[in-house]
Short mmCIF file of C-alpha atoms and ligand atoms in Angstrom, two decimals:
data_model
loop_
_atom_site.label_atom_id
_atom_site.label_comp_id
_atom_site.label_asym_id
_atom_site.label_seq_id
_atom_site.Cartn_x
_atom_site.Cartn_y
_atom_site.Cartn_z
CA UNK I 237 -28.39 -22.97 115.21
CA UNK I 238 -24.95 -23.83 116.47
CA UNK I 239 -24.66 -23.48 119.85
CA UNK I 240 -26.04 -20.79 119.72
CA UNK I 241 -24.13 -18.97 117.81
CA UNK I 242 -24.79 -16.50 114.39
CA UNK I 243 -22.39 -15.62 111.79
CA UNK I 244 -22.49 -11.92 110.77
CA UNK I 245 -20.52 -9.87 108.52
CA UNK I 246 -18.77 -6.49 110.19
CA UNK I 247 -17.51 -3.57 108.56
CA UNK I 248 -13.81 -3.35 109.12
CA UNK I 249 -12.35 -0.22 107.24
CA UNK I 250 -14.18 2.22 104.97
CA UNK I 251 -13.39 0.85 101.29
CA UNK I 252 -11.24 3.29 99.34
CA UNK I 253 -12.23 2.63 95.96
CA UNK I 254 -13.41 -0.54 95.18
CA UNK I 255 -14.27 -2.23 97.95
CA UNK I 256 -12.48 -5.29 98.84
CA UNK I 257 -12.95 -8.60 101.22
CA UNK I 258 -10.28 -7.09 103.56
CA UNK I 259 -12.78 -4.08 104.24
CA UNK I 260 -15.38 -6.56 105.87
CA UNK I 261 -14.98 -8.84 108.78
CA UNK I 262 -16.61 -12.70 109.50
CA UNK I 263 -17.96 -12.36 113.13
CA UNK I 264 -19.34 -14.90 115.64
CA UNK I 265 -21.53 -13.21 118.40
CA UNK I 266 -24.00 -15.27 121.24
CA UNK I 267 -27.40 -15.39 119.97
CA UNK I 268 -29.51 -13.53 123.14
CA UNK I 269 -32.56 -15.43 124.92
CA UNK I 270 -35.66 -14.20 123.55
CA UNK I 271 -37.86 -12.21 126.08
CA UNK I 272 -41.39 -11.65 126.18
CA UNK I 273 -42.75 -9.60 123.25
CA UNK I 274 -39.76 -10.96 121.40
CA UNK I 275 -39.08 -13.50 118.30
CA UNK I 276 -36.06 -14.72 116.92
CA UNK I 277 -35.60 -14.41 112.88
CA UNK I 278 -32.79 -17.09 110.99
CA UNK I 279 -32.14 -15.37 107.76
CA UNK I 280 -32.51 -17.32 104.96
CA UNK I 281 -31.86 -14.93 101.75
CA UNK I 282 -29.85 -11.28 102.61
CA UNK I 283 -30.09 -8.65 99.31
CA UNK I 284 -26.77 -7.05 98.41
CA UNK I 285 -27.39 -3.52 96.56
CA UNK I 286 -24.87 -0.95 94.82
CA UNK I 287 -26.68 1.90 97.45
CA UNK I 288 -24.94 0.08 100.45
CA UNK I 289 -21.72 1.47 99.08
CA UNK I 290 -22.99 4.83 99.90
CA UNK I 291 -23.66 3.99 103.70
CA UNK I 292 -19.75 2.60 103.48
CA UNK I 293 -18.67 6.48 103.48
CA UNK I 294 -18.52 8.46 107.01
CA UNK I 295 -21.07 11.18 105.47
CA UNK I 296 -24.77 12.48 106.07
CA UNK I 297 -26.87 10.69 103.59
CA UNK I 298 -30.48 10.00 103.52
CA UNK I 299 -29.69 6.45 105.12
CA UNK I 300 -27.00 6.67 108.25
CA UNK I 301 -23.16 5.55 108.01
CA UNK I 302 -22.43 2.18 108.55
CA UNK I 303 -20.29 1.91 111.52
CA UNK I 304 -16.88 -0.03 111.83
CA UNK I 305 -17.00 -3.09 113.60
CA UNK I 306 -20.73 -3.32 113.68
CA UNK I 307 -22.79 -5.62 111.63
CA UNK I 308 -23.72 -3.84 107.86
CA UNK I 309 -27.55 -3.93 107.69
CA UNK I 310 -29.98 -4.75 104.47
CA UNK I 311 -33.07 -6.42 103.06
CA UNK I 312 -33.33 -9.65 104.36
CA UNK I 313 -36.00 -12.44 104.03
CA UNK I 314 -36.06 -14.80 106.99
CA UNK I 315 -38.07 -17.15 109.12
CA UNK I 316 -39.33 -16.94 112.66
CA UNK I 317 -37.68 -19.93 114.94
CA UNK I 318 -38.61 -18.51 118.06
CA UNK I 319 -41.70 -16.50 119.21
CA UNK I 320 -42.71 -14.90 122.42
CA UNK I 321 -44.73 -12.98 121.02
CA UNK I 322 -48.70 -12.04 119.93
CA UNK I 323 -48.36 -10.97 116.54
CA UNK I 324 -45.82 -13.39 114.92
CA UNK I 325 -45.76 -17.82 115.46
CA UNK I 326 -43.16 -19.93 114.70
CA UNK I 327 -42.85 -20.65 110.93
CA UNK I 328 -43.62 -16.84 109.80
CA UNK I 329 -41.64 -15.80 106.95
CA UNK I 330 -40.43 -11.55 107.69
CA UNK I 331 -38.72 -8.79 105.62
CA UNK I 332 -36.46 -7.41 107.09
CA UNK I 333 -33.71 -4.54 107.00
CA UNK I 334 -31.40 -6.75 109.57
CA UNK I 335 -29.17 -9.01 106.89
CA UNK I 336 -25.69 -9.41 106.97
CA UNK I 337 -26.22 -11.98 109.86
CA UNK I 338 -27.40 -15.42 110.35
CA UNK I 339 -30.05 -14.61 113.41
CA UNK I 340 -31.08 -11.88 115.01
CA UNK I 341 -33.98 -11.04 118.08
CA UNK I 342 -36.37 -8.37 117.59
CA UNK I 343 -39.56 -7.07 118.98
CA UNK I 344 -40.91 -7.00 115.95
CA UNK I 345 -40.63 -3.10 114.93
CA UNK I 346 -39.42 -3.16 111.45
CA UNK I 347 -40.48 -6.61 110.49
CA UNK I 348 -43.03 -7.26 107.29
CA UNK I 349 -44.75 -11.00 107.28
CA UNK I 350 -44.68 -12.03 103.74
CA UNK I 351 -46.12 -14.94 102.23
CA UNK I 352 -44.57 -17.86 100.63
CA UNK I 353 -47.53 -18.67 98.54
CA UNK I 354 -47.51 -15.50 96.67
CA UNK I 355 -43.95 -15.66 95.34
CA UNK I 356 -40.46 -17.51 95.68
CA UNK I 357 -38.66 -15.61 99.07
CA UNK I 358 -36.08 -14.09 97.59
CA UNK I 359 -38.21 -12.38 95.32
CA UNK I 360 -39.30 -10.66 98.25
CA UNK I 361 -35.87 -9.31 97.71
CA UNK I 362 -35.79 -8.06 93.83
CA UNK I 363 -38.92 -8.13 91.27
CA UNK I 364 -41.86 -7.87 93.97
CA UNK I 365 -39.70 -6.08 96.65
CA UNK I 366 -37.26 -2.77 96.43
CA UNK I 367 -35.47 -3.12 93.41
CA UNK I 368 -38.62 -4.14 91.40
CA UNK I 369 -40.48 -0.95 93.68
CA UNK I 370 -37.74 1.42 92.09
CA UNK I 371 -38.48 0.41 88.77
CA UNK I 372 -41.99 0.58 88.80
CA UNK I 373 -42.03 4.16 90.55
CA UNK I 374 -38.74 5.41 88.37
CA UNK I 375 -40.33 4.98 85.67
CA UNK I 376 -44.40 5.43 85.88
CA UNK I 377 -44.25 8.34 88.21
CA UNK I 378 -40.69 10.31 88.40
CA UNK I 379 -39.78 9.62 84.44
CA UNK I 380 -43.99 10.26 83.54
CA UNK I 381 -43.81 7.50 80.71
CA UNK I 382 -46.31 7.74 78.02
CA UNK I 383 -47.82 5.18 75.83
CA UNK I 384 -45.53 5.02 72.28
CA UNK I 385 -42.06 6.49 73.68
CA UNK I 386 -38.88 5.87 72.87
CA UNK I 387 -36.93 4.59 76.34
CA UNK I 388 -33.20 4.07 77.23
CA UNK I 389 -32.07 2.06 79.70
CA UNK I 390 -28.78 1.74 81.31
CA UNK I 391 -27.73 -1.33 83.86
CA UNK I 392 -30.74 -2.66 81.20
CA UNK I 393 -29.91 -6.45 83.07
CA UNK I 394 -29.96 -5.72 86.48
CA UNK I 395 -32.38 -5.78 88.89
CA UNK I 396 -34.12 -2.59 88.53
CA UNK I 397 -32.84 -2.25 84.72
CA UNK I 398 -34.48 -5.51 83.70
CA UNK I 399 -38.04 -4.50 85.27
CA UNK I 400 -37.90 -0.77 83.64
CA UNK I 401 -37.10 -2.11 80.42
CA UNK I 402 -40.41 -4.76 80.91
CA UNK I 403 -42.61 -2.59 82.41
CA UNK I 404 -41.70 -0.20 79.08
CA UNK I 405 -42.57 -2.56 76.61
CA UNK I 406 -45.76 -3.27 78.33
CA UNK I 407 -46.49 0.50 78.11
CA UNK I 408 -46.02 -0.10 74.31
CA UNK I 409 -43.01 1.93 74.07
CA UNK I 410 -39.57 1.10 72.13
CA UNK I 411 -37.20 0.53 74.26
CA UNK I 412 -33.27 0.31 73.99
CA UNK I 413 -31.05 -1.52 76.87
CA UNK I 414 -27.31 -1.47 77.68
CA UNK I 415 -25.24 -4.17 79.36
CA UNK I 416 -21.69 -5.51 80.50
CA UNK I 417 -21.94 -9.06 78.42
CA UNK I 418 -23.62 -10.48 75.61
CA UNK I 419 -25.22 -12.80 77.91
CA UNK I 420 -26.88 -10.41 78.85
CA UNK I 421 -27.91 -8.41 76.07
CA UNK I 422 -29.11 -12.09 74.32
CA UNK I 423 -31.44 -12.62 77.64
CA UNK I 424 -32.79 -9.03 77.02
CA UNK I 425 -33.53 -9.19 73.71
CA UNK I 426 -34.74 -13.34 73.61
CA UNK I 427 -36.38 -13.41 77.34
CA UNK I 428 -37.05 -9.79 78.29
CA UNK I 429 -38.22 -8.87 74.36
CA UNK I 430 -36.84 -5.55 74.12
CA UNK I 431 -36.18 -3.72 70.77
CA UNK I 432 -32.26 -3.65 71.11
CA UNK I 433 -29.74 -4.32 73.65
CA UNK I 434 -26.02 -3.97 73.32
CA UNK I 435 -22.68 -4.36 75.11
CA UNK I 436 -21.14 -1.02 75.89
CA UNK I 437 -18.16 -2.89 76.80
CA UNK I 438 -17.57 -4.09 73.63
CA UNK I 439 -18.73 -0.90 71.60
CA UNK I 440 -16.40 1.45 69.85
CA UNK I 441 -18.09 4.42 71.24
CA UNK I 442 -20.89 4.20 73.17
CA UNK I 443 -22.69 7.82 72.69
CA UNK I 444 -22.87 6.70 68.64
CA UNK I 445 -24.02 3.24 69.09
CA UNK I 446 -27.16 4.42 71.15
CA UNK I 447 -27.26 6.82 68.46
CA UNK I 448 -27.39 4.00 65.78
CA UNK I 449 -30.07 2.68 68.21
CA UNK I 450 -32.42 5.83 68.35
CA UNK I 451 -32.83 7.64 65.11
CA UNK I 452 -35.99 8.87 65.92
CA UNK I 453 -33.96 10.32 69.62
CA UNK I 454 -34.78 9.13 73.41
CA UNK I 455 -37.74 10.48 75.40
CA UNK I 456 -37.13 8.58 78.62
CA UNK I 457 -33.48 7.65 80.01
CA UNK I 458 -33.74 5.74 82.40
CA UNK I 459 -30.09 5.96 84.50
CA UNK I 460 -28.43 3.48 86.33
CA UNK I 461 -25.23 4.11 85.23
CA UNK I 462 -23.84 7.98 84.99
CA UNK I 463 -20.02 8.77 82.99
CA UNK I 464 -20.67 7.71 79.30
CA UNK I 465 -23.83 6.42 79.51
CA UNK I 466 -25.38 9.78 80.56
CA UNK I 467 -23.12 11.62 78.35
CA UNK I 468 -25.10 9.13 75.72
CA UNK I 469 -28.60 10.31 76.73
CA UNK I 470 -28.04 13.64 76.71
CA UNK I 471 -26.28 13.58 72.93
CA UNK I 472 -29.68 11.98 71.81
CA UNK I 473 -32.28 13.06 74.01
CA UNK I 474 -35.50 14.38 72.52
CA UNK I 475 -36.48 18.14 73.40
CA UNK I 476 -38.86 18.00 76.06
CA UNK I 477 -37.70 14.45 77.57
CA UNK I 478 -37.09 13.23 81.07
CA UNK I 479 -33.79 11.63 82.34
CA UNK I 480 -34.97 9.30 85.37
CA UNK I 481 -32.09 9.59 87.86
CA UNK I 482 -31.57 6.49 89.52
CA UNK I 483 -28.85 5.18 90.46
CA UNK I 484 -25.08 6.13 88.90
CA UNK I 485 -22.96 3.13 90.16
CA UNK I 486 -19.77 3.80 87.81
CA UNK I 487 -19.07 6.34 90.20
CA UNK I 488 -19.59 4.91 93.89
CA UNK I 489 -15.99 3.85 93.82
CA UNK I 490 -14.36 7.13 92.39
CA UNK I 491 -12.04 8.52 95.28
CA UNK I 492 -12.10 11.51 94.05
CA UNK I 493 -14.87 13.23 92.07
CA UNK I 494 -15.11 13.00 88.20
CA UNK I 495 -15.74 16.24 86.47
CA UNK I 496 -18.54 16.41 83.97
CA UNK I 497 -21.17 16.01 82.38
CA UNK I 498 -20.10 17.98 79.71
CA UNK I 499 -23.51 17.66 77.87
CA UNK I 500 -25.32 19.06 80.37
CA UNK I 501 -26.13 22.14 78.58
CA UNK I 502 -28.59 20.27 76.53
CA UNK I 503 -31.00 20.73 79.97
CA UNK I 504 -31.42 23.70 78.33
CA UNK I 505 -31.65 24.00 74.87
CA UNK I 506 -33.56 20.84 75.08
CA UNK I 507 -35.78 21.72 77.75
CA UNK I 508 -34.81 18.43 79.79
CA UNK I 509 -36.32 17.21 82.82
CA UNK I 510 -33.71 15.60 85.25
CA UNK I 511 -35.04 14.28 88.31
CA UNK I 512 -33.66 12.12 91.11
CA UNK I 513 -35.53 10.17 93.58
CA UNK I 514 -35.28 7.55 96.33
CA UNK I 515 -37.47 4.41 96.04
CA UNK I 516 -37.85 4.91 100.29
CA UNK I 517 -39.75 8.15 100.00
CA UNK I 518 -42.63 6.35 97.57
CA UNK I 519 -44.12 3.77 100.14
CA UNK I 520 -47.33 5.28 99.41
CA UNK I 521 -47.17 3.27 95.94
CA UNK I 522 -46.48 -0.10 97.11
CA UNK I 523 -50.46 -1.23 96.76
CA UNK I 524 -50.52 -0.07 93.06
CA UNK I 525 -46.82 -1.57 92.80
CA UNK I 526 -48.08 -4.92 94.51
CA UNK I 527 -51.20 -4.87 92.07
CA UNK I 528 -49.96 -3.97 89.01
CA UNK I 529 -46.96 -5.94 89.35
CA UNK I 530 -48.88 -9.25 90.24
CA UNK I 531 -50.79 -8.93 87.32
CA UNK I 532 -47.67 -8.77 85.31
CA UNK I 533 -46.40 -11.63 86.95
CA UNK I 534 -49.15 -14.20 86.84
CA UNK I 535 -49.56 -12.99 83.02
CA UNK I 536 -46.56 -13.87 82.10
CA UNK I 537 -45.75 -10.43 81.08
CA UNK I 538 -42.42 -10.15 83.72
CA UNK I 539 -39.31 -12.12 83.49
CA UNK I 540 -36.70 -11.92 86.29
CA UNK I 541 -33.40 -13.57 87.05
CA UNK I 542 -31.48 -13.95 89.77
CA UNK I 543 -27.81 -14.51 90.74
CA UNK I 544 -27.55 -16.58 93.85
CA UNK I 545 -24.22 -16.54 95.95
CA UNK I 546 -24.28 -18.96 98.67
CA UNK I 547 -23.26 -18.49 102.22
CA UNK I 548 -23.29 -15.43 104.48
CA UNK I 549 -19.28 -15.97 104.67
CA UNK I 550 -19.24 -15.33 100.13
CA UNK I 551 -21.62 -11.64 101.07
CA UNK I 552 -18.74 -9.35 100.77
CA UNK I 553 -17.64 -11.05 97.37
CA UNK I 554 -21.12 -10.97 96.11
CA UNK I 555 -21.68 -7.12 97.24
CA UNK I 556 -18.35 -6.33 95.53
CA UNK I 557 -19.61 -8.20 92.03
CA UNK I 558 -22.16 -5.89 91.88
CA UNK I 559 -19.31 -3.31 90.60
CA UNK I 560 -18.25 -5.95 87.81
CA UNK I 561 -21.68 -7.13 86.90
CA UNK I 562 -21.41 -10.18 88.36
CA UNK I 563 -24.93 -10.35 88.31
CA UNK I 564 -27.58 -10.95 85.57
CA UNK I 565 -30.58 -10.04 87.47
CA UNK I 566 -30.78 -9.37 91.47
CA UNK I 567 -28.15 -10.29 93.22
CA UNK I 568 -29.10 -12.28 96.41
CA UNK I 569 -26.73 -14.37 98.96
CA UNK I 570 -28.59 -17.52 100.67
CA UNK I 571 -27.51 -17.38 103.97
CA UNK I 572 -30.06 -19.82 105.03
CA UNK I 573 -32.07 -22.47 105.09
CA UNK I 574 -35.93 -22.25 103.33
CA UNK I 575 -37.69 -24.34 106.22
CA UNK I 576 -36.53 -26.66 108.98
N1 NAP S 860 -32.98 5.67 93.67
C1 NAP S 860 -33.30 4.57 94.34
O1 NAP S 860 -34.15 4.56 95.24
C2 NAP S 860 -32.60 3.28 93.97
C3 NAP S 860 -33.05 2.04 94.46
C4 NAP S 860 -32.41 0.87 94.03
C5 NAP S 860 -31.32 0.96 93.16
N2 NAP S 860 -30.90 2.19 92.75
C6 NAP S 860 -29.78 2.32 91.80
O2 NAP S 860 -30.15 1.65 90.61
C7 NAP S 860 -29.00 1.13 89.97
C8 NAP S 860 -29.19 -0.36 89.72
O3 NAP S 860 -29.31 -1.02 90.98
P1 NAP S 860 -29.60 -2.58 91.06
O4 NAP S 860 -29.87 -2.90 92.46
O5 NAP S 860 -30.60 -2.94 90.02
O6 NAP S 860 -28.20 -3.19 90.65
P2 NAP S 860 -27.92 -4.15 89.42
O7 NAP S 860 -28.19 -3.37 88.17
O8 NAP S 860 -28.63 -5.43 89.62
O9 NAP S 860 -26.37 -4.42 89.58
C9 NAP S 860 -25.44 -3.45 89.27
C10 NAP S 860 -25.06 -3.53 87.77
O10 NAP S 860 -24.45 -2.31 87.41
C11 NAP S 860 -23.61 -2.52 86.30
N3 NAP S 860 -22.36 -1.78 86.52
C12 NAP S 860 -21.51 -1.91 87.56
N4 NAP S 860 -20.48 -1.06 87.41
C13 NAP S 860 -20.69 -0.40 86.24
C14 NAP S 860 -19.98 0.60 85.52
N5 NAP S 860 -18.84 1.12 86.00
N6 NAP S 860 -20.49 1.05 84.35
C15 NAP S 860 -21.65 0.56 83.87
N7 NAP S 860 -22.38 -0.40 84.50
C16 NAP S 860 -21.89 -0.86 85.67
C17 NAP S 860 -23.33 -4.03 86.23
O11 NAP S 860 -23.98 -4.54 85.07
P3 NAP S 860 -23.24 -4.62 83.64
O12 NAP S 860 -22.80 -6.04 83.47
O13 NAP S 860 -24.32 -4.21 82.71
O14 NAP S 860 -22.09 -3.67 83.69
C18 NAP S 860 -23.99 -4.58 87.47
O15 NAP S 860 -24.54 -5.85 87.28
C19 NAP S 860 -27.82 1.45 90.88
O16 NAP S 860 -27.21 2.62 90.43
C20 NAP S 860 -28.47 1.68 92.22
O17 NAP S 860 -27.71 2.50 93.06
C21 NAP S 860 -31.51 3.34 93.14
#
């Protein structure tokens, strides 16, 4: 700690657009004495996700506004420096929803001890913690996956993409993946061993490549994505399918909304199931998430990467990559050190 001081990062304006560094602000604020009942947390690994983008906007949401000049909030993994109180010691590793700054106090409402032993911290962050959650639940229980389907998946190398598209081949289903780089599509095909993968932003025209990709048609879309890639889904979706709505990150930055999709008609003569959820709402799952996905994990069956900015002070340019896939994987700023 110097002199007792901690970094944080401040909203400044709300982004039109694409967000950019000038909408976010370094701060330096006094680190308060702990009181009794009390710890103090140094963050050590802060999770930057495309939903924050959403709390940027002055609007009712199922997550609150971020407000201007106040620190922006997150997952965070850190480590307890400071205790004054009975149910956390000195040396406690804690999820948290406080990132975005370099210490903070707490009572301890809000805080999850993790342990180091079970997996690397930041994974705490990605394939065993929300984004890994949101796959798992996305596609088990909101898409209803079956044994033998046929699965698209958009954002396939991301952080949630990468798990869905895992967790459908161990279901024994094909399963189809689309990406921003060749990079990436090589990792999913060689490490992830899907069926296909391509790189929509090389493609001539995305709804007939997956097309080329599904001649039997898609049971399960799994979105990430929205604009062409849905369009996509719908052209080749099975009758009777589900379209898993995740995420749609091509369109947190539009300023002003996109008409479409024009496909949606298919809903209907396709009998389509389109259903949207939020990965907060499914806590009850997290014992057959932490169970299943442990498994997976010590059997070799899951493969995960991770794209590591460091320093709380590169966070903004790291949350802003996440709109031009700068990340293979979860994207995670260190903001920390691991131990003393
Ligand atoms: N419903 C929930 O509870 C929940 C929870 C977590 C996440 N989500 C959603 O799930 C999606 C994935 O989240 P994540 O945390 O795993 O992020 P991520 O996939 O690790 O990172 C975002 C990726 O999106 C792709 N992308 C960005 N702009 C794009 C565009 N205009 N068109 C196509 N692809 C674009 C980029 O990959 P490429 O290089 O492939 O373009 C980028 O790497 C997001 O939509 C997010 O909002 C939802």
């Amino acid at each position: 700690m110097t002199e007792n001081i901690s970094k944080e990062i401040h909203l400044k304006n709300r982004p039109e657009g694409l967000p950019t560094e000038n909408d976010f602000e370094l701060a330096q604020v006094a680190i308060p004495e702990i009181s009794e009942g009390q710890v103090l947390v140094q963050n050590i690994y802060m999770s930057v996700d495309p939903y924050m983008r959403g709390r940027m906007y002055d609007r009712k949401s199922y997550v609150p506004p971020f407000q201007i000049g106040k620190p922006l909030e997150g997952g965070c993994v850190g480590r307890v420096i400071e205790s004054k109180s009975g149910a956390f010691k000195v040396g406690d590793y804690v999820l948290s929803m406080l990132g975005w700054r370099e210490y903070f106090v707490s009572d301890g409402e809000g805080l999850t001890k993790i342990d180091p032993a079970m997996a690397p911290l930041q994974a705490y962050l990605g394939v065993v913690g929300m984004t890994g959650m949101t796959a798992y639940v996305g596609l088990l229980h909101i898409g209803e996956l079956k044994e033998g389907q046929t699965v698209f998946v958009s954002a396939a190398a991301g952080a949630v993409g990468s798990v869905v598209c895992q967790i459908a081949k161990l279901k024994g289903c094909f399963v189809v993946g689309s990406a921003g780089s060749d990079e990436k599509v090589s990792w999913l095909m060689e490490e992830a061993g899907i069926d296909a993968a391509f790189n929509y932003k090389t493609a001539d025209d995305v709804i007939a490549e997956v097309g080329r990709h599904f001649p039997k048609g898609i049971d399960v879309y799994f979105e990430n994505v929205g604009g062409v890639h849905l369009e996509a889904a719908l052209e080749h979706m099975n009758a009777n399918g589900r379209i898993v709505m995740c995420g749609m990150i091509s369109m947190y930055n539009d300023i002003k909304p996109v008409p479409g999709p024009v496909r949606l008609p298919y809903i209907i003569s396709k009998k389509l199931t389109m259903k949207g959820f939020i990965v907060m709402d499914h806590f009850d799952k997290l014992g057959l998430f932490i169970t299943d996905m442990g498994k997976w994990i010590v059997e070799g069956k899951i493969k995960w990467k991770e794209t590591i900015v460091d320093g709380i002070e590169n966070a903004p340019q790291a949350f802003i990559g996440l709109f031009k896939g700068e990340n293979s994987g979860k994207m995670i700023v260190k903001i920390g050190p691991e131990s003393t």
